[in-house]
Amino acid sequence: MANFATETERRPWLPLPPWARGTLVTLSSIAVTMLGLLFVTFLIGRVMPIDPVLAIVGERATEEQYNAAYRELGLDRSLAVQFFYYVTDVLRGDFGTSLLTARDVSTDIARVFPATFELATIGIFFGCILGVPLGVIAAVRRGSWIDQIARVIALVGYSMPIFWLGLMGLLLFYGILGWVGGPGRQGIFYEDMIPSVTGMILLDSLIAGDWGAFRDAFSHIVLPAALLGYYSLAYISRMTRSFMLEQLSAEYVTTARVKGMSEWAVVWTHAFRNIRVQLITVIALSYANLLEGSVLTEIIFSWPGIGSYITTALLSADMNAVLGGTVVVGLVFICLNIFSDLLYKVFDPRSK
């Protein structure tokens, strides 16, 4: 009698439930993406016209000192071996020592990243709570004065250099009106007075119960966060308007209106519900851009974040700090993509 093997016996991976297969695919994608990121940063460190040995020993070092440092850095090995050790070091959280601060790069990043995270989070909050409703209203009132204002706001947000807006904002709201605090995260009186628990001044001052420090920190963060929020608002409102216009012209919206549904229900229950997945992508990308692209804002407002840290390290030829910061920024993008995928499954049952 013929022995017919079942599909399950021939392909043993089939019994895995769908969620397990999806998890394996996601983890594999993350691993490949992370490996590609490390490979790119490794190549950047090798093709940059900066001699890492010379940056350590200085121009007056002897040939023996130069060769000793060259061997200690492992540059005498093949590129494949160097890449292997680079990957293992990064997986252990070891990015090397910063030439500028003489501390571990991972320690420096743990110190500066919360400042950028706090600034970008408040900025994207402003951008979302203002940009999404503005885009929806502009789409519903297409061609009206509200739509024209929304389009002008988006155009100015895209066209105006953020460093110019930052300088004008400091001049007006800090120098002339005195409504906000100046550059930096805190005033001189409150500087280093709040114990660092999370690295985020607003949250740490709340934990410490110091409302004076909280008000001072808020007065310093509100202007740069508002500028970043305006930058993201321009993008979010424009994309929201575009998505809503597409949905409002669909047949199911016309059918809902013919059935006598209220305009509020048509717009927010039907049309807006179908753009949530697209908005998740837009907001995630905007948030990632704020986390890694707020360099000019951090420099203008003397904000000790990761953007200014990478810039200062690059100008000082501190490649360990530059590569470490680049890897962290790339990891942030990966984490936001994973979080977006999880939200897709919540708002769109078809993706489960």
C-alpha positions as YAML, in Angstrom:
chain: A
units: angstrom
residues:
- id: 1
  name: MET
  ca: [0.00, 0.00, 0.00]
- id: 2
  name: ALA
  ca: [1.44, 3.37, -1.01]
- id: 3
  name: ASN
  ca: [2.55, 5.59, 1.78]
- id: 4
  name: PHE
  ca: [1.23, 9.02, 1.01]
- id: 5
  name: ALA
  ca: [2.89, 11.69, 3.15]
- id: 6
  name: THR
  ca: [0.58, 14.39, 4.31]
- id: 7
  name: GLU
  ca: [1.25, 18.06, 3.58]
- id: 8
  name: THR
  ca: [2.05, 18.59, 7.24]
- id: 9
  name: GLU
  ca: [4.63, 15.77, 7.24]
- id: 10
  name: ARG
  ca: [6.30, 17.05, 4.09]
- id: 11
  name: ARG
  ca: [6.37, 20.66, 5.30]
- id: 12
  name: PRO
  ca: [6.79, 20.62, 9.07]
- id: 13
  name: TRP
  ca: [6.71, 24.40, 9.38]
- id: 14
  name: LEU
  ca: [3.01, 24.53, 8.46]
- id: 15
  name: PRO
  ca: [1.68, 23.63, 11.96]
- id: 16
  name: LEU
  ca: [3.04, 26.96, 13.23]
- id: 17
  name: PRO
  ca: [0.12, 29.27, 13.99]
- id: 18
  name: PRO
  ca: [-0.17, 32.42, 11.85]
- id: 19
  name: TRP
  ca: [0.96, 34.72, 14.66]
- id: 20
  name: ALA
  ca: [4.14, 32.65, 15.15]
- id: 21
  name: ARG
  ca: [4.97, 32.74, 11.45]
- id: 22
  name: GLY
  ca: [4.33, 36.47, 11.40]
- id: 23
  name: THR
  ca: [6.60, 36.94, 14.40]
- id: 24
  name: LEU
  ca: [9.39, 34.95, 12.75]
- id: 25
  name: VAL
  ca: [9.08, 37.00, 9.57]
- id: 26
  name: THR
  ca: [9.15, 40.24, 11.56]
- id: 27
  name: LEU
  ca: [12.19, 39.20, 13.59]
- id: 28
  name: SER
  ca: [14.00, 38.10, 10.45]
- id: 29
  name: SER
  ca: [13.23, 41.41, 8.79]
- id: 30
  name: ILE
  ca: [14.50, 43.30, 11.84]
- id: 31
  name: ALA
  ca: [17.70, 41.26, 11.93]
- id: 32
  name: VAL
  ca: [18.41, 41.83, 8.24]
- id: 33
  name: THR
  ca: [17.64, 45.55, 8.50]
- id: 34
  name: MET
  ca: [19.85, 45.94, 11.57]
- id: 35
  name: LEU
  ca: [22.68, 44.04, 9.91]
- id: 36
  name: GLY
  ca: [22.39, 46.28, 6.86]
- id: 37
  name: LEU
  ca: [22.45, 49.37, 9.08]
- id: 38
  name: LEU
  ca: [25.59, 48.16, 10.84]
- id: 39
  name: PHE
  ca: [27.22, 47.38, 7.49]
- id: 40
  name: VAL
  ca: [26.50, 50.89, 6.20]
- id: 41
  name: THR
  ca: [27.81, 52.57, 9.34]
- id: 42
  name: PHE
  ca: [30.89, 50.35, 9.22]
- id: 43
  name: LEU
  ca: [31.59, 51.45, 5.65]
- id: 44
  name: ILE
  ca: [31.04, 55.09, 6.58]
- id: 45
  name: GLY
  ca: [33.68, 54.77, 9.27]
- id: 46
  name: ARG
  ca: [36.12, 53.34, 6.72]
- id: 47
  name: VAL
  ca: [35.54, 55.70, 3.79]
- id: 48
  name: MET
  ca: [35.46, 58.96, 5.75]
- id: 49
  name: PRO
  ca: [38.60, 61.03, 5.02]
- id: 50
  name: ILE
  ca: [39.52, 60.99, 8.71]
- id: 51
  name: ASP
  ca: [42.37, 58.97, 10.15]
- id: 52
  name: PRO
  ca: [41.06, 57.48, 13.42]
- id: 53
  name: VAL
  ca: [44.57, 56.68, 14.59]
- id: 54
  name: LEU
  ca: [45.78, 60.23, 13.99]
- id: 55
  name: ALA
  ca: [42.74, 61.58, 15.83]
- id: 56
  name: ILE
  ca: [43.81, 59.55, 18.89]
- id: 57
  name: VAL
  ca: [47.59, 59.90, 18.98]
- id: 58
  name: GLY
  ca: [47.85, 63.37, 17.48]
- id: 59
  name: GLU
  ca: [49.99, 64.74, 14.70]
- id: 60
  name: ARG
  ca: [53.19, 64.73, 16.78]
- id: 61
  name: ALA
  ca: [53.12, 61.00, 17.52]
- id: 62
  name: THR
  ca: [56.07, 58.90, 16.48]
- id: 63
  name: GLU
  ca: [55.79, 56.11, 13.95]
- id: 64
  name: GLU
  ca: [56.01, 53.50, 16.71]
- id: 65
  name: GLN
  ca: [53.15, 55.13, 18.63]
- id: 66
  name: TYR
  ca: [51.08, 55.36, 15.46]
- id: 67
  name: ASN
  ca: [51.64, 51.69, 14.59]
- id: 68
  name: ALA
  ca: [50.84, 50.59, 18.15]
- id: 69
  name: ALA
  ca: [47.53, 52.48, 18.12]
- id: 70
  name: TYR
  ca: [46.83, 51.13, 14.63]
- id: 71
  name: ARG
  ca: [47.16, 47.56, 15.87]
- id: 72
  name: GLU
  ca: [45.23, 48.24, 19.08]
- id: 73
  name: LEU
  ca: [42.27, 49.51, 17.07]
- id: 74
  name: GLY
  ca: [42.37, 46.29, 15.03]
- id: 75
  name: LEU
  ca: [42.90, 48.11, 11.74]
- id: 76
  name: ASP
  ca: [45.61, 45.64, 10.77]
- id: 77
  name: ARG
  ca: [42.96, 42.90, 10.42]
- id: 78
  name: SER
  ca: [40.94, 42.21, 7.28]
- id: 79
  name: LEU
  ca: [37.71, 44.15, 6.73]
- id: 80
  name: ALA
  ca: [35.61, 41.00, 7.31]
- id: 81
  name: VAL
  ca: [37.22, 40.42, 10.70]
- id: 82
  name: GLN
  ca: [36.88, 44.10, 11.60]
- id: 83
  name: PHE
  ca: [33.17, 44.01, 10.68]
- id: 84
  name: PHE
  ca: [32.64, 40.89, 12.79]
- id: 85
  name: TYR
  ca: [34.16, 42.54, 15.86]
- id: 86
  name: TYR
  ca: [32.23, 45.73, 15.15]
- id: 87
  name: VAL
  ca: [28.92, 43.86, 15.10]
- id: 88
  name: THR
  ca: [29.70, 41.96, 18.31]
- id: 89
  name: ASP
  ca: [30.71, 45.19, 20.07]
- id: 90
  name: VAL
  ca: [27.52, 46.96, 18.99]
- id: 91
  name: LEU
  ca: [25.35, 44.04, 20.12]
- id: 92
  name: ARG
  ca: [26.97, 44.39, 23.55]
- id: 93
  name: GLY
  ca: [26.24, 48.12, 23.53]
- id: 94
  name: ASP
  ca: [29.91, 49.01, 23.15]
- id: 95
  name: PHE
  ca: [30.39, 51.87, 20.68]
- id: 96
  name: GLY
  ca: [33.87, 52.68, 21.89]
- id: 97
  name: THR
  ca: [35.15, 55.75, 23.71]
- id: 98
  name: SER
  ca: [34.38, 59.27, 22.62]
- id: 99
  name: LEU
  ca: [37.47, 61.32, 21.84]
- id: 100
  name: LEU
  ca: [35.62, 64.51, 22.73]
- id: 101
  name: THR
  ca: [34.27, 63.57, 26.16]
- id: 102
  name: ALA
  ca: [36.63, 60.68, 27.05]
- id: 103
  name: ARG
  ca: [33.56, 58.66, 28.11]
- id: 104
  name: ASP
  ca: [31.87, 55.63, 26.65]
- id: 105
  name: VAL
  ca: [29.74, 56.62, 23.67]
- id: 106
  name: SER
  ca: [26.86, 54.55, 25.05]
- id: 107
  name: THR
  ca: [27.01, 56.62, 28.25]
- id: 108
  name: ASP
  ca: [26.94, 59.85, 26.26]
- id: 109
  name: ILE
  ca: [23.99, 58.67, 24.16]
- id: 110
  name: ALA
  ca: [22.06, 57.62, 27.26]
- id: 111
  name: ARG
  ca: [22.62, 61.17, 28.54]
- id: 112
  name: VAL
  ca: [21.64, 63.14, 25.41]
- id: 113
  name: PHE
  ca: [18.93, 60.98, 23.82]
- id: 114
  name: PRO
  ca: [16.25, 61.65, 26.51]
- id: 115
  name: ALA
  ca: [16.53, 65.37, 25.75]
- id: 116
  name: THR
  ca: [15.78, 64.78, 22.08]
- id: 117
  name: PHE
  ca: [13.05, 62.26, 22.91]
- id: 118
  name: GLU
  ca: [11.32, 64.75, 25.21]
- id: 119
  name: LEU
  ca: [11.55, 67.56, 22.67]
- id: 120
  name: ALA
  ca: [10.37, 65.46, 19.72]
- id: 121
  name: THR
  ca: [7.51, 63.87, 21.68]
- id: 122
  name: ILE
  ca: [6.05, 67.23, 22.66]
- id: 123
  name: GLY
  ca: [6.59, 68.47, 19.11]
- id: 124
  name: ILE
  ca: [4.74, 65.55, 17.50]
- id: 125
  name: PHE
  ca: [1.96, 65.97, 20.07]
- id: 126
  name: PHE
  ca: [1.47, 69.56, 18.93]
- id: 127
  name: GLY
  ca: [1.64, 68.47, 15.29]
- id: 128
  name: CYS
  ca: [-0.98, 65.75, 15.71]
- id: 129
  name: ILE
  ca: [-3.59, 67.54, 17.80]
- id: 130
  name: LEU
  ca: [-3.51, 70.53, 15.43]
- id: 131
  name: GLY
  ca: [-2.51, 69.01, 12.10]
- id: 132
  name: VAL
  ca: [-5.04, 66.16, 11.89]
- id: 133
  name: PRO
  ca: [-8.18, 68.27, 12.63]
- id: 134
  name: LEU
  ca: [-6.88, 71.04, 10.36]
- id: 135
  name: GLY
  ca: [-6.41, 68.60, 7.49]
- id: 136
  name: VAL
  ca: [-9.85, 67.07, 7.99]
- id: 137
  name: ILE
  ca: [-11.60, 70.45, 8.12]
- id: 138
  name: ALA
  ca: [-9.68, 71.66, 5.06]
- id: 139
  name: ALA
  ca: [-10.81, 68.59, 3.11]
- id: 140
  name: VAL
  ca: [-14.44, 68.92, 4.20]
- id: 141
  name: ARG
  ca: [-14.47, 72.67, 3.39]
- id: 142
  name: ARG
  ca: [-12.49, 72.31, 0.19]
- id: 143
  name: GLY
  ca: [-12.01, 75.65, -1.58]
- id: 144
  name: SER
  ca: [-13.16, 77.69, 1.43]
- id: 145
  name: TRP
  ca: [-11.10, 80.24, 3.35]
- id: 146
  name: ILE
  ca: [-10.29, 77.56, 5.94]
- id: 147
  name: ASP
  ca: [-8.85, 75.35, 3.22]
- id: 148
  name: GLN
  ca: [-6.78, 78.23, 1.86]
- id: 149
  name: ILE
  ca: [-5.39, 79.03, 5.30]
- id: 150
  name: ALA
  ca: [-4.50, 75.38, 5.88]
- id: 151
  name: ARG
  ca: [-2.69, 75.23, 2.54]
- id: 152
  name: VAL
  ca: [-0.77, 78.41, 3.30]
- id: 153
  name: ILE
  ca: [0.23, 77.05, 6.72]
- id: 154
  name: ALA
  ca: [1.50, 73.85, 5.12]
- id: 155
  name: LEU
  ca: [3.33, 75.79, 2.40]
- id: 156
  name: VAL
  ca: [5.05, 78.09, 4.89]
- id: 157
  name: GLY
  ca: [5.96, 75.14, 7.09]
- id: 158
  name: TYR
  ca: [7.65, 73.43, 4.14]
- id: 159
  name: SER
  ca: [9.29, 76.53, 2.68]
- id: 160
  name: MET
  ca: [10.50, 78.50, 5.68]
- id: 161
  name: PRO
  ca: [13.94, 77.44, 7.02]
- id: 162
  name: ILE
  ca: [13.50, 76.19, 10.55]
- id: 163
  name: PHE
  ca: [16.69, 77.89, 11.75]
- id: 164
  name: TRP
  ca: [15.26, 81.25, 10.65]
- id: 165
  name: LEU
  ca: [11.98, 80.55, 12.45]
- id: 166
  name: GLY
  ca: [13.95, 79.57, 15.54]
- id: 167
  name: LEU
  ca: [16.00, 82.77, 15.54]
- id: 168
  name: MET
  ca: [12.92, 84.94, 14.97]
- id: 169
  name: GLY
  ca: [11.05, 83.06, 17.68]
- id: 170
  name: LEU
  ca: [13.86, 83.65, 20.17]
- id: 171
  name: LEU
  ca: [14.03, 87.32, 19.23]
- id: 172
  name: LEU
  ca: [10.29, 87.87, 19.57]
- id: 173
  name: PHE
  ca: [9.08, 85.59, 22.36]
- id: 174
  name: TYR
  ca: [12.24, 85.60, 24.49]
- id: 175
  name: GLY
  ca: [14.14, 88.78, 23.67]
- id: 176
  name: ILE
  ca: [11.23, 91.22, 23.20]
- id: 177
  name: LEU
  ca: [8.14, 89.78, 24.90]
- id: 178
  name: GLY
  ca: [9.84, 87.61, 27.52]
- id: 179
  name: TRP
  ca: [7.10, 84.97, 27.31]
- id: 180
  name: VAL
  ca: [9.42, 81.94, 27.16]
- id: 181
  name: GLY
  ca: [12.74, 80.86, 28.59]
- id: 182
  name: GLY
  ca: [15.97, 81.27, 26.67]
- id: 183
  name: PRO
  ca: [18.29, 78.68, 25.16]
- id: 184
  name: GLY
  ca: [19.04, 75.52, 27.11]
- id: 185
  name: ARG
  ca: [16.82, 73.11, 29.01]
- id: 186
  name: GLN
  ca: [16.73, 75.06, 32.29]
- id: 187
  name: GLY
  ca: [17.54, 78.42, 33.76]
- id: 188
  name: ILE
  ca: [20.74, 78.97, 35.71]
- id: 189
  name: PHE
  ca: [18.93, 78.86, 39.04]
- id: 190
  name: TYR
  ca: [17.45, 75.36, 38.43]
- id: 191
  name: GLU
  ca: [20.37, 73.86, 36.53]
- id: 192
  name: ASP
  ca: [21.50, 70.48, 37.96]
- id: 193
  name: MET
  ca: [19.07, 70.84, 40.88]
- id: 194
  name: ILE
  ca: [16.67, 68.09, 39.74]
- id: 195
  name: PRO
  ca: [17.88, 64.49, 40.22]
- id: 196
  name: SER
  ca: [18.02, 62.74, 36.84]
- id: 197
  name: VAL
  ca: [15.74, 59.71, 36.86]
- id: 198
  name: THR
  ca: [14.53, 59.49, 33.27]
- id: 199
  name: GLY
  ca: [16.73, 62.16, 31.71]
- id: 200
  name: MET
  ca: [13.62, 64.14, 30.74]
- id: 201
  name: ILE
  ca: [13.47, 67.37, 32.72]
- id: 202
  name: LEU
  ca: [9.69, 67.76, 32.76]
- id: 203
  name: LEU
  ca: [9.11, 64.24, 34.01]
- id: 204
  name: ASP
  ca: [11.99, 64.37, 36.49]
- id: 205
  name: SER
  ca: [10.73, 67.64, 37.98]
- id: 206
  name: LEU
  ca: [7.27, 66.08, 38.41]
- id: 207
  name: ILE
  ca: [8.81, 63.05, 40.11]
- id: 208
  name: ALA
  ca: [10.74, 65.37, 42.42]
- id: 209
  name: GLY
  ca: [7.59, 67.42, 43.08]
- id: 210
  name: ASP
  ca: [9.36, 70.68, 42.19]
- id: 211
  name: TRP
  ca: [6.74, 72.77, 40.39]
- id: 212
  name: GLY
  ca: [9.07, 75.72, 40.06]
- id: 213
  name: ALA
  ca: [11.56, 73.62, 38.14]
- id: 214
  name: PHE
  ca: [8.71, 72.20, 36.05]
- id: 215
  name: ARG
  ca: [7.49, 75.67, 35.05]
- id: 216
  name: ASP
  ca: [11.04, 76.74, 34.25]
- id: 217
  name: ALA
  ca: [11.70, 73.65, 32.12]
- id: 218
  name: PHE
  ca: [8.37, 74.06, 30.33]
- id: 219
  name: SER
  ca: [9.16, 77.70, 29.52]
- id: 220
  name: HIS
  ca: [12.41, 76.53, 27.89]
- id: 221
  name: ILE
  ca: [10.97, 73.62, 25.91]
- id: 222
  name: VAL
  ca: [7.73, 75.16, 24.67]
- id: 223
  name: LEU
  ca: [9.27, 77.29, 21.89]
- id: 224
  name: PRO
  ca: [11.56, 74.68, 20.26]
- id: 225
  name: ALA
  ca: [8.85, 72.04, 20.65]
- id: 226
  name: ALA
  ca: [6.31, 74.38, 19.05]
- id: 227
  name: LEU
  ca: [8.65, 74.96, 16.11]
- id: 228
  name: LEU
  ca: [9.13, 71.23, 15.60]
- id: 229
  name: GLY
  ca: [5.39, 70.77, 16.06]
- id: 230
  name: TYR
  ca: [4.72, 73.37, 13.36]
- id: 231
  name: TYR
  ca: [7.14, 71.61, 11.03]
- id: 232
  name: SER
  ca: [5.33, 68.27, 11.55]
- id: 233
  name: LEU
  ca: [1.91, 69.99, 11.47]
- id: 234
  name: ALA
  ca: [2.58, 71.19, 7.93]
- id: 235
  name: TYR
  ca: [3.28, 67.65, 6.75]
- id: 236
  name: ILE
  ca: [0.54, 65.93, 8.74]
- id: 237
  name: SER
  ca: [-2.19, 68.42, 7.79]
- id: 238
  name: ARG
  ca: [-1.30, 68.26, 4.08]
- id: 239
  name: MET
  ca: [-1.32, 64.45, 4.03]
- id: 240
  name: THR
  ca: [-4.52, 64.28, 6.09]
- id: 241
  name: ARG
  ca: [-6.24, 66.63, 3.66]
- id: 242
  name: SER
  ca: [-5.11, 64.52, 0.71]
- id: 243
  name: PHE
  ca: [-6.30, 61.27, 2.31]
- id: 244
  name: MET
  ca: [-9.66, 62.74, 3.30]
- id: 245
  name: LEU
  ca: [-10.33, 64.20, -0.14]
- id: 246
  name: GLU
  ca: [-9.88, 60.73, -1.62]
- id: 247
  name: GLN
  ca: [-12.30, 59.19, 0.88]
- id: 248
  name: LEU
  ca: [-14.92, 61.95, 0.67]
- id: 249
  name: SER
  ca: [-15.20, 61.41, -3.07]
- id: 250
  name: ALA
  ca: [-15.85, 57.68, -2.64]
- id: 251
  name: GLU
  ca: [-19.25, 56.12, -3.33]
- id: 252
  name: TYR
  ca: [-19.82, 54.85, 0.21]
- id: 253
  name: VAL
  ca: [-19.64, 58.43, 1.53]
- id: 254
  name: THR
  ca: [-22.23, 59.56, -1.00]
- id: 255
  name: THR
  ca: [-24.42, 56.62, 0.01]
- id: 256
  name: ALA
  ca: [-24.13, 57.52, 3.69]
- id: 257
  name: ARG
  ca: [-25.17, 61.10, 2.96]
- id: 258
  name: VAL
  ca: [-28.12, 59.95, 0.84]
- id: 259
  name: LYS
  ca: [-29.28, 57.78, 3.75]
- id: 260
  name: GLY
  ca: [-29.50, 60.92, 5.88]
- id: 261
  name: MET
  ca: [-26.50, 60.44, 8.17]
- id: 262
  name: SER
  ca: [-25.19, 63.53, 9.86]
- id: 263
  name: GLU
  ca: [-22.12, 65.20, 8.38]
- id: 264
  name: TRP
  ca: [-20.20, 64.56, 11.59]
- id: 265
  name: ALA
  ca: [-20.88, 60.80, 11.34]
- id: 266
  name: VAL
  ca: [-20.02, 60.74, 7.64]
- id: 267
  name: VAL
  ca: [-16.70, 62.52, 8.15]
- id: 268
  name: TRP
  ca: [-15.43, 61.08, 11.40]
- id: 269
  name: THR
  ca: [-17.13, 57.67, 11.60]
- id: 270
  name: HIS
  ca: [-16.79, 56.62, 7.97]
- id: 271
  name: ALA
  ca: [-14.23, 58.69, 6.04]
- id: 272
  name: PHE
  ca: [-11.72, 59.35, 8.81]
- id: 273
  name: ARG
  ca: [-11.88, 55.77, 10.00]
- id: 274
  name: ASN
  ca: [-10.55, 54.57, 6.66]
- id: 275
  name: ILE
  ca: [-7.47, 56.81, 6.69]
- id: 276
  name: ARG
  ca: [-6.22, 55.85, 10.15]
- id: 277
  name: VAL
  ca: [-3.72, 53.29, 8.85]
- id: 278
  name: GLN
  ca: [-2.29, 55.81, 6.38]
- id: 279
  name: LEU
  ca: [-2.08, 58.43, 9.12]
- id: 280
  name: ILE
  ca: [-0.14, 56.04, 11.34]
- id: 281
  name: THR
  ca: [2.57, 55.82, 8.69]
- id: 282
  name: VAL
  ca: [2.64, 59.60, 8.24]
- id: 283
  name: ILE
  ca: [2.84, 60.32, 11.97]
- id: 284
  name: ALA
  ca: [5.48, 57.64, 12.56]
- id: 285
  name: LEU
  ca: [7.69, 59.03, 9.79]
- id: 286
  name: SER
  ca: [7.21, 62.56, 11.06]
- id: 287
  name: TYR
  ca: [8.08, 61.50, 14.60]
- id: 288
  name: ALA
  ca: [11.20, 59.69, 13.39]
- id: 289
  name: ASN
  ca: [12.27, 62.79, 11.46]
- id: 290
  name: LEU
  ca: [11.89, 64.90, 14.60]
- id: 291
  name: LEU
  ca: [13.94, 62.43, 16.61]
- id: 292
  name: GLU
  ca: [16.87, 62.47, 14.19]
- id: 293
  name: GLY
  ca: [16.39, 65.63, 12.16]
- id: 294
  name: SER
  ca: [16.12, 68.33, 14.83]
- id: 295
  name: VAL
  ca: [19.82, 69.22, 14.59]
- id: 296
  name: LEU
  ca: [19.34, 72.87, 13.67]
- id: 297
  name: THR
  ca: [16.70, 73.37, 16.35]
- id: 298
  name: GLU
  ca: [18.95, 71.84, 19.00]
- id: 299
  name: ILE
  ca: [21.90, 73.99, 17.95]
- id: 300
  name: ILE
  ca: [19.89, 77.23, 17.90]
- id: 301
  name: PHE
  ca: [18.31, 76.58, 21.29]
- id: 302
  name: SER
  ca: [21.46, 75.04, 22.83]
- id: 303
  name: TRP
  ca: [19.50, 71.85, 23.40]
- id: 304
  name: PRO
  ca: [21.83, 69.02, 24.48]
- id: 305
  name: GLY
  ca: [20.23, 66.33, 22.34]
- id: 306
  name: ILE
  ca: [21.53, 63.59, 20.11]
- id: 307
  name: GLY
  ca: [21.41, 65.76, 16.98]
- id: 308
  name: SER
  ca: [23.76, 68.37, 18.38]
- id: 309
  name: TYR
  ca: [25.88, 65.58, 19.89]
- id: 310
  name: ILE
  ca: [26.40, 63.90, 16.50]
- id: 311
  name: THR
  ca: [27.08, 67.24, 14.82]
- id: 312
  name: THR
  ca: [29.67, 68.26, 17.40]
- id: 313
  name: ALA
  ca: [31.30, 64.84, 17.17]
- id: 314
  name: LEU
  ca: [31.45, 65.04, 13.38]
- id: 315
  name: LEU
  ca: [33.08, 68.48, 13.46]
- id: 316
  name: SER
  ca: [35.59, 67.12, 15.98]
- id: 317
  name: ALA
  ca: [36.36, 63.98, 13.93]
- id: 318
  name: ASP
  ca: [35.01, 61.82, 16.77]
- id: 319
  name: MET
  ca: [33.92, 58.89, 14.60]
- id: 320
  name: ASN
  ca: [33.01, 56.58, 17.48]
- id: 321
  name: ALA
  ca: [30.39, 59.06, 18.64]
- id: 322
  name: VAL
  ca: [29.17, 59.71, 15.09]
- id: 323
  name: LEU
  ca: [28.72, 56.02, 14.29]
- id: 324
  name: GLY
  ca: [27.18, 55.26, 17.68]
- id: 325
  name: GLY
  ca: [24.65, 58.04, 17.28]
- id: 326
  name: THR
  ca: [23.88, 56.95, 13.72]
- id: 327
  name: VAL
  ca: [23.20, 53.38, 14.85]
- id: 328
  name: VAL
  ca: [20.86, 54.62, 17.59]
- id: 329
  name: VAL
  ca: [18.96, 56.82, 15.13]
- id: 330
  name: GLY
  ca: [18.60, 53.87, 12.76]
- id: 331
  name: LEU
  ca: [17.38, 51.70, 15.61]
- id: 332
  name: VAL
  ca: [14.76, 54.33, 16.43]
- id: 333
  name: PHE
  ca: [13.46, 54.11, 12.85]
- id: 334
  name: ILE
  ca: [13.27, 50.33, 13.11]
- id: 335
  name: CYS
  ca: [11.40, 50.47, 16.44]
- id: 336
  name: LEU
  ca: [8.91, 53.01, 15.07]
- id: 337
  name: ASN
  ca: [8.26, 50.78, 12.06]
- id: 338
  name: ILE
  ca: [7.59, 47.83, 14.36]
- id: 339
  name: PHE
  ca: [5.24, 49.95, 16.47]
- id: 340
  name: SER
  ca: [3.45, 51.10, 13.31]
- id: 341
  name: ASP
  ca: [2.97, 47.49, 12.22]
- id: 342
  name: LEU
  ca: [1.42, 46.68, 15.58]
- id: 343
  name: LEU
  ca: [-0.96, 49.63, 15.26]
- id: 344
  name: TYR
  ca: [-1.92, 48.49, 11.75]
- id: 345
  name: LYS
  ca: [-3.26, 45.26, 13.24]
- id: 346
  name: VAL
  ca: [-5.27, 47.22, 15.79]
- id: 347
  name: PHE
  ca: [-6.91, 49.63, 13.34]
- id: 348
  name: ASP
  ca: [-7.09, 47.36, 10.29]
- id: 349
  name: PRO
  ca: [-8.36, 43.82, 11.02]
- id: 350
  name: ARG
  ca: [-7.45, 42.75, 7.46]
- id: 351
  name: SER
  ca: [-3.74, 42.93, 8.35]
- id: 352
  name: LYS
  ca: [-4.05, 40.37, 11.15]
...
